[in-house]
């Protein structure tokens, strides 16, 4: 039957099916490499996503075929069959297409391995920090081998396209009546339209949102085509707030936040918190635990936990918050949320720190009156406009970055965490000896690709337990495991070897928090946060205060990143005006024991969520695809909004109010 088709139809059909076969093979490779566990646990959902993804691949293959179809229909002196220069254009097109797809898919696989998301328009944000981004790529990935793979793909595309064109040019055309040509044309057009739509039973085309049917982002990723997804996300610029919705939810949100003088007309969110008389004012050190998720720690039951020291101090002179979650995953979002007290719910391909319209923010850091304020980062503070966020909003800030240290740079992220702690300690101890209280932020970066183990004066030893065991407890490889171990080692070095015996040892609160989690295998120990796909947000948080905090306190409230600053201010007894979204975790009203998440497809259609004492609710930003789960029966297969519609409606209303208020306050929180 194939032989009875015209050479043009055979050319276009062969081209389309060959490209489709390559794209499907890449999709199967993606599934095998990234979703092996999901295939075992949720086979029906994975296969459904695979089917959606293959339909996207068919759409891309058909669209890629169109330029070749145009060339094949050119008349007379431009006819593809007879003109070598037109044939050369076709071969060049096939070669360039192969190079483009190879580059795109390599970038997509690397992007997913790094961030757990298919390639989308947010990758362009990295181009704003070109030096750091390119250096990280060079240090993390085998760039030369990948470029060789691109060259091989281009060569194979060239050979395949040349063979197709040669076969087309030398083929004989069968005689066929006009009726036969009409039938073939009609069938081809119909099949093309069905392939582009991606559906047979509906005129509504297949959309990227069809891939997000399961509530699991890893499964959804299998249903996306990176080329189509990238260009679809490029068109979206996010959303601003809905003022009427903010007003409609204001009474409940004001009660949730504890606003003492609510005013619907002015949308007042301010709370005045009285301090207490005390001659003692402890110092505060905020330690940013880069990429450390709760599921990586023995504190949460991981037998291959990489943080024995942090596990230990969480049970000594500390407040430990086992249900702490960052509202949005990502380092820039966490820095913004900590400093401003507002969850970064920016979407459309960027982050709040990069938005010049909301750079001016009130911050509770300035409530540390008469405190010396320091921020130390091992790399360049220009990354993600963090320098602008910090210096513009924190009064009299002493900012230290890579160019300020006289120590070696170890990788793209600047100096080592060990050297960073040495620099931080030297400055803090000098202030303490002068009798000056201080609040200091130390942003670590070592637990981050490329997972560099520095060659320095430390005696840190790399460990390589069997991967078949490590992989059962979230670890992807030994580099990831040892980078987390090194972070814990450096925390021990700072507190045990530097702080101990110093001028600020017994008068300082050390606030430690993870900024987000990283991709890993599915663990066997985390319960609800991993089973409900919340492990990206579930991170450690503790306030350690030897000499300040008596005993160990585990507080199982649903804590969130914006809560840290008001909690610390209350602990040390300073008065403050809280205009933002954080609450004192030591006095949470049980009626409002919730925290929120903002994630999923943050480029065009984010997922938002609310977790309470017994339930977790997740839904699309517009209220669609609502899913309610019990925390004591944590499974994406155990959705129960139909069984408990009252609970689903109650949590949905609160979640919508909080998310709308977050967006509003970002634009109404100026100093």
XYZ file of C-alpha atoms in Angstrom, residues 125-671:
547
model
C 16.033 34.189 33.642
C 19.384 32.432 34.024
C 20.624 34.448 31.072
C 20.346 37.531 33.271
C 23.142 36.005 35.344
C 25.125 34.722 32.374
C 28.495 34.352 34.049
C 27.226 32.288 36.982
C 24.826 30.261 34.842
C 27.394 29.347 32.210
C 29.989 28.550 34.843
C 27.539 26.278 36.680
C 26.719 24.455 33.422
C 30.417 24.020 32.613
C 31.222 22.715 36.097
C 28.170 20.438 36.391
C 27.707 18.818 32.991
C 30.071 17.131 30.486
C 29.702 20.030 28.051
C 32.228 18.825 25.469
C 30.666 15.379 25.258
C 27.221 16.905 24.979
C 28.386 19.171 22.167
C 29.811 16.096 20.459
C 26.400 14.441 20.814
C 24.811 17.489 19.158
C 27.299 17.232 16.283
C 26.535 13.517 15.863
C 22.814 14.272 15.846
C 23.372 16.901 13.162
C 25.378 14.450 11.040
C 22.756 11.714 11.372
C 20.041 14.228 10.488
C 22.030 15.244 7.427
C 22.473 11.653 6.242
C 18.846 10.726 6.846
C 17.497 13.826 5.105
C 19.830 13.398 2.164
C 18.666 9.800 1.706
C 15.020 10.867 1.857
C 15.484 13.613 -0.724
C 17.477 11.341 -3.078
C 14.771 8.703 -2.913
C 12.117 11.318 -3.567
C 13.958 12.817 -6.544
C 14.461 9.453 -8.296
C 11.045 7.905 -7.587
C 8.507 7.414 -10.347
C 5.047 8.898 -9.961
C 2.095 6.489 -10.364
C -0.707 7.448 -12.675
C -3.822 8.345 -10.731
C -7.161 9.913 -11.660
C -8.199 13.183 -10.135
C -10.720 11.368 -7.922
C -7.898 9.378 -6.349
C -5.867 12.524 -5.743
C -8.849 14.170 -4.053
C -9.354 11.177 -1.759
C -5.667 11.003 -0.789
C -5.576 14.754 -0.184
C -8.716 14.661 1.959
C -7.406 11.757 4.034
C -4.023 13.472 4.542
C -5.632 16.767 5.566
C -7.978 14.979 7.972
C -5.146 13.014 9.563
C -3.046 16.169 9.801
C -5.866 18.043 11.575
C -6.448 15.181 14.003
C -2.723 15.012 14.727
C -2.502 18.760 15.362
C -5.615 18.739 17.564
C -4.361 15.723 19.481
C -7.922 14.496 19.889
C -10.505 12.649 17.838
C -13.671 13.241 19.847
C -13.346 16.984 20.461
C -12.593 20.170 18.559
C -10.856 21.538 21.667
C -7.157 20.883 21.033
C -4.844 18.991 23.345
C -3.304 21.490 25.763
C -0.423 21.397 28.195
C -2.967 21.430 31.037
C -4.104 17.941 30.008
C -0.778 16.623 31.310
C -1.506 17.918 34.837
C -4.307 15.452 35.572
C -2.700 13.500 38.406
C -1.525 16.084 40.937
C 2.030 14.700 40.622
C 4.440 16.995 38.790
C 6.791 14.179 37.868
C 3.985 12.324 36.085
C 2.803 15.567 34.465
C 6.318 16.140 33.124
C 6.081 12.909 31.148
C 3.010 14.281 29.362
C 4.726 17.442 28.132
C 6.790 18.062 25.032
C 9.664 20.416 25.924
C 9.572 22.290 22.617
C 5.834 22.912 22.723
C 5.887 23.614 26.450
C 8.696 26.155 26.191
C 6.920 28.268 23.591
C 3.551 27.982 25.326
C 5.043 29.213 28.604
C 6.756 32.095 26.802
C 3.425 33.747 26.087
C 2.385 34.055 29.740
C 3.239 37.053 31.902
C 1.567 35.896 35.113
C -1.263 37.522 37.051
C -1.677 40.430 39.386
C -4.137 40.523 42.230
C -7.940 40.780 42.080
C -8.860 43.648 44.421
C -12.488 42.561 44.773
C -11.389 39.064 45.742
C -8.984 40.521 48.324
C -11.868 42.500 49.846
C -14.197 39.493 49.807
C -11.705 37.403 51.762
C -10.365 40.184 53.979
C -12.395 39.450 57.172
C -11.211 35.833 57.301
C -7.595 36.604 56.344
C -7.453 39.393 58.938
C -8.591 36.929 61.604
C -6.092 34.334 60.350
C -3.260 36.866 60.714
C -4.490 38.238 64.043
C -5.096 41.793 62.831
C -6.163 43.722 65.942
C -7.795 46.644 64.126
C -9.292 45.254 60.900
C -10.468 47.829 58.380
C -12.072 46.668 55.158
C -11.949 50.144 53.638
C -8.166 50.471 53.938
C -7.347 46.745 53.883
C -5.266 47.095 57.014
C -3.058 44.071 57.749
C -0.848 45.723 60.363
C -0.332 44.180 63.823
C 1.493 45.972 66.596
C 3.433 43.577 68.827
C 4.662 44.931 72.153
C 8.125 44.007 73.299
C 9.157 43.163 76.822
C 11.596 44.884 79.102
C 14.907 43.083 79.153
C 18.491 44.103 79.541
C 19.523 41.090 77.476
C 19.233 41.266 73.704
C 20.521 38.072 72.061
C 22.249 38.205 68.696
C 20.645 36.346 65.807
C 22.346 34.345 63.044
C 20.142 33.119 60.185
C 21.761 30.172 58.403
C 20.384 29.392 54.951
C 20.700 25.622 54.425
C 20.974 25.411 50.659
C 18.856 22.670 49.023
C 18.366 20.692 52.238
C 15.044 18.854 52.313
C 13.486 17.241 55.351
C 13.563 13.830 53.692
C 17.390 13.870 53.650
C 17.731 13.939 57.436
C 17.874 11.344 60.173
C 15.700 13.739 62.174
C 12.845 12.647 59.894
C 13.654 8.956 59.898
C 16.146 8.634 57.039
C 18.596 5.825 58.025
C 21.034 7.332 55.512
C 20.476 10.844 56.776
C 23.349 13.147 55.937
C 22.960 15.580 58.835
C 23.779 13.917 62.175
C 24.954 17.177 63.743
C 21.879 19.208 62.789
C 19.750 16.258 63.958
C 21.532 16.432 67.314
C 21.235 20.164 67.984
C 17.553 20.173 67.012
C 17.058 18.189 70.231
C 19.219 20.477 72.371
C 18.325 24.034 73.470
C 16.178 24.449 70.369
C 12.748 25.027 68.961
C 12.273 22.481 66.188
C 9.423 22.764 63.652
C 8.940 19.336 62.023
C 6.077 20.498 59.748
C 7.868 23.538 58.367
C 7.423 24.201 54.655
C 8.671 26.949 52.372
C 5.737 28.462 50.476
C 7.583 28.294 47.146
C 10.573 26.216 46.124
C 13.669 28.080 44.951
C 16.549 30.009 46.496
C 15.580 33.468 45.211
C 11.982 32.932 46.334
C 13.158 31.883 49.786
C 15.415 34.905 50.243
C 12.537 37.172 49.216
C 10.077 35.402 51.526
C 12.399 35.501 54.526
C 13.336 39.169 54.150
C 9.886 40.544 53.258
C 7.610 38.109 55.082
C 5.626 37.604 51.863
C 5.494 34.284 49.993
C 6.870 34.797 46.496
C 3.848 33.822 44.412
C 5.194 35.471 41.260
C 4.560 33.506 38.095
C 4.972 33.879 34.384
C 8.675 33.140 34.167
C 10.335 35.186 36.893
C 10.668 35.765 40.636
C 9.692 38.664 42.889
C 13.286 39.760 43.491
C 13.673 40.392 39.750
C 10.562 42.577 39.487
C 11.489 46.290 39.671
C 7.863 47.187 40.414
C 7.985 45.502 43.831
C 11.588 46.033 44.844
C 10.546 48.478 47.587
C 9.424 46.341 50.559
C 8.866 46.827 54.270
C 10.908 44.264 56.199
C 10.920 43.102 59.799
C 14.715 42.943 59.658
C 14.603 46.672 60.390
C 12.759 45.928 63.635
C 16.164 44.868 64.993
C 16.801 48.460 66.004
C 20.295 49.215 67.286
C 21.444 45.855 65.890
C 24.295 45.730 63.397
C 22.921 44.038 60.268
C 25.064 41.787 58.078
C 24.420 39.546 55.094
C 27.154 37.202 53.838
C 26.940 35.251 50.591
C 29.836 33.293 49.111
C 29.086 34.287 45.523
C 27.920 37.349 43.643
C 24.957 39.109 45.286
C 23.859 40.416 41.885
C 22.381 36.993 41.221
C 18.558 37.247 40.882
C 18.828 40.910 41.953
C 19.359 39.789 45.557
C 21.719 42.710 46.134
C 18.995 45.169 45.171
C 16.412 43.468 47.385
C 18.728 43.487 50.406
C 20.418 46.857 50.119
C 17.293 48.728 49.104
C 15.208 47.478 52.019
C 17.479 46.654 54.985
C 18.726 49.768 56.742
C 22.498 50.173 57.102
C 23.175 46.658 55.814
C 26.755 45.417 55.714
C 26.779 43.148 52.661
C 29.637 40.738 52.017
C 29.972 38.936 48.695
C 32.562 37.075 46.655
C 34.723 40.073 45.762
C 35.054 41.061 49.436
C 36.864 37.902 50.597
C 40.574 37.240 50.294
C 40.105 33.483 49.928
C 40.014 31.150 46.898
C 36.892 30.680 44.784
C 35.960 26.996 44.601
C 33.245 26.978 41.931
C 30.545 29.057 40.292
C 28.913 29.781 43.661
C 31.987 31.502 45.011
C 33.970 30.618 48.109
C 33.463 27.440 50.130
C 30.941 27.297 52.964
C 33.810 26.603 55.370
C 35.544 29.840 54.382
C 32.212 31.666 54.463
C 31.659 30.599 58.067
C 35.189 31.684 58.973
C 34.523 35.139 57.530
C 31.124 35.356 59.231
C 32.546 34.309 62.587
C 35.417 36.783 62.452
C 33.041 39.672 61.814
C 30.448 38.512 64.391
C 33.034 37.959 67.100
C 34.526 41.403 66.509
C 31.097 42.997 66.946
C 30.382 40.954 70.070
C 33.705 41.958 71.619
C 32.733 45.580 71.020
C 29.430 44.963 72.803
C 27.355 45.524 69.659
C 24.347 43.211 69.129
C 24.000 41.930 65.587
C 21.641 40.110 63.251
C 23.565 38.198 60.590
C 22.471 36.181 57.554
C 24.786 33.485 56.203
C 23.738 32.049 52.827
C 25.476 28.729 52.182
C 25.729 27.282 48.667
C 27.855 24.123 48.798
C 24.896 21.719 48.796
C 24.167 22.640 45.204
C 25.309 21.389 41.838
C 28.118 20.960 40.910
C 28.492 19.601 44.508
C 32.121 20.649 44.801
C 34.174 19.134 47.632
C 36.787 21.857 48.269
C 40.441 21.108 48.811
C 41.041 23.008 52.040
C 42.129 22.511 55.640
C 39.129 20.335 56.538
C 39.391 16.611 57.231
C 36.033 15.852 55.591
C 35.943 12.339 54.106
C 33.709 11.304 51.200
C 31.574 8.236 51.869
C 30.150 5.884 49.254
C 27.501 3.575 50.729
C 25.906 1.136 48.253
C 23.670 3.049 45.852
C 21.028 0.324 45.990
C 20.571 1.307 49.640
C 20.984 5.065 49.250
C 18.440 5.166 46.437
C 15.788 3.741 48.749
C 16.032 6.889 50.844
C 15.869 9.735 48.274
C 19.547 9.944 47.268
C 20.242 10.054 43.521
C 24.002 9.640 43.678
C 27.022 9.869 45.944
C 27.766 13.480 44.978
C 24.355 14.615 46.215
C 24.721 12.597 49.415
C 28.192 13.904 50.230
C 27.301 17.521 49.489
C 24.576 17.349 52.146
C 27.021 15.657 54.517
C 29.508 18.460 53.876
C 26.881 21.074 54.721
C 26.246 19.352 58.050
C 30.011 19.072 58.614
C 30.421 22.819 58.085
C 27.564 23.642 60.460
C 29.358 21.550 63.078
C 32.641 23.319 62.270
C 31.029 26.724 62.717
C 29.191 26.021 65.977
C 31.671 23.684 67.649
C 35.050 25.030 66.523
C 34.398 28.702 65.845
C 31.462 29.860 67.974
C 32.326 27.765 71.032
C 34.415 29.902 73.362
C 33.702 33.076 71.388
C 32.286 36.363 72.675
C 28.820 35.523 71.330
C 28.591 31.796 72.190
C 25.944 31.985 74.930
C 23.952 34.972 73.734
C 22.916 34.084 70.205
C 19.991 32.437 68.453
C 20.996 30.359 65.412
C 18.039 30.120 63.027
C 18.481 27.350 60.452
C 16.111 26.692 57.575
C 16.191 24.841 54.275
C 15.425 26.984 51.250
C 13.972 24.128 49.177
C 14.502 20.463 48.439
C 16.143 18.900 45.388
C 15.104 16.046 43.138
C 15.611 12.603 44.528
C 14.348 9.080 44.449
C 11.140 8.192 46.258
C 11.902 7.565 49.917
C 10.310 5.076 52.279
C 10.182 7.128 55.451
C 8.486 10.506 54.997
C 4.760 9.769 55.051
C 2.412 12.527 53.923
C 4.817 15.095 52.478
C 6.399 12.679 50.020
C 3.278 10.682 49.235
C 1.358 13.877 48.460
C 4.218 15.321 46.347
C 4.984 18.068 48.895
C 8.598 17.091 49.524
C 9.906 20.032 47.437
C 8.562 22.371 50.144
C 9.089 20.303 53.304
C 12.408 21.436 54.751
C 14.038 21.595 58.190
C 13.669 24.631 60.437
C 14.975 25.135 63.949
C 15.988 27.913 66.309
C 19.016 26.823 68.316
C 20.009 28.910 71.332
C 22.477 27.465 73.827
C 22.392 29.797 76.780
C 19.173 31.411 75.522
C 16.657 28.567 75.071
C 16.117 26.139 77.924
C 15.684 22.548 76.790
C 14.339 21.099 73.561
C 10.930 22.028 72.182
C 9.308 20.268 69.230
C 6.397 22.346 67.910
C 4.288 20.413 65.359
C 2.511 23.507 64.042
C 2.213 24.057 60.308
C 5.054 26.548 60.124
C 6.086 28.570 57.081
C 9.057 30.665 56.000
C 7.460 34.122 56.634
C 6.846 33.031 60.248
C 10.548 32.927 61.152
C 11.168 36.655 61.516
C 8.196 37.476 63.825
C 8.917 34.338 65.872
C 12.534 35.377 66.456
C 11.556 38.971 67.284
C 9.066 37.678 69.853
C 11.629 35.297 71.331
C 14.129 38.049 72.004
C 11.452 40.498 73.157
C 11.713 43.277 70.590
C 8.602 45.327 69.697
C 7.616 45.360 66.037
C 4.919 46.267 63.554
C 4.045 43.289 61.397
C 2.490 44.316 58.081
C 3.051 41.090 56.225
C 2.116 37.420 56.325
C 4.320 35.907 59.013
C 3.000 34.868 62.432
C 4.629 34.128 65.770
C 4.899 30.339 65.789
C 4.958 30.259 69.586
C 1.396 31.572 69.751
C -0.463 30.143 66.748
C -4.250 29.970 67.162
C -5.144 26.254 66.645
C -8.108 27.351 64.531
C -5.683 28.780 61.964
C -2.965 26.120 62.019
C -2.217 26.087 58.282
C 0.575 26.747 55.845
C 0.497 27.256 52.086
C 2.415 26.217 48.996
C 2.745 27.757 45.556
C 4.293 25.554 42.916
C 3.498 23.189 40.094
C 3.538 24.837 36.704
C 4.600 28.281 37.951
C 5.059 29.561 34.423
C 1.466 29.519 33.174
C -0.810 27.794 35.697
C 0.540 27.305 39.226
C -0.687 24.806 41.752
C -1.577 26.218 45.147
C -2.052 24.265 48.339
C -3.057 24.480 51.983
C -1.965 22.022 54.660
C -3.628 21.815 58.054
C -3.434 19.488 61.047
C -5.285 16.632 59.334
C -5.814 17.513 55.658
C -3.994 18.835 52.620
C -5.781 20.620 49.779
C -4.244 21.206 46.368
C -5.753 22.854 43.311
C -4.943 24.902 40.234
C -4.589 28.647 40.775
C -8.097 29.199 39.337
C -9.795 26.719 41.663
C -9.993 23.889 39.158
C -8.716 20.348 39.632
C -9.326 20.491 43.391
C -7.939 17.582 45.419
C -8.354 16.934 49.146
C -6.319 14.341 51.055
C -6.130 13.109 54.620
C -2.654 13.210 56.114
C -3.190 9.903 57.901
C -3.995 8.247 54.539
C -1.467 10.004 52.311
C -1.870 8.837 48.745
C -2.618 10.651 45.515
C -5.028 7.796 44.823
C -7.066 8.617 47.952
C -8.569 11.958 46.892
C -11.630 12.661 49.082
C -13.215 16.016 48.164
C -16.419 14.214 47.186
C -16.528 12.362 50.497
C -15.996 15.538 52.544
C -17.239 18.487 50.451
C -17.637 20.744 53.499
C -13.952 20.412 54.453
C -12.899 20.916 50.836
C -15.009 24.091 50.553
C -13.731 25.442 53.882
C -10.071 24.979 52.975
C -10.587 26.186 49.399
C -12.084 29.472 50.587
C -9.213 30.134 52.988
C -6.598 29.161 50.405
C -8.077 31.452 47.758
C -8.134 34.320 50.246
C -4.530 33.821 51.312
C -3.165 33.494 47.779
C -5.008 36.591 46.586
C -3.777 38.502 49.646
C -0.175 37.391 49.002
C -0.322 38.912 45.516
C -1.951 42.087 46.795
C 0.542 42.684 49.613
C 3.548 42.298 47.298
C 2.385 45.530 45.653
C 1.263 47.240 48.899
C 4.120 46.680 51.329
C 6.444 49.585 50.641
C 8.553 51.035 53.410
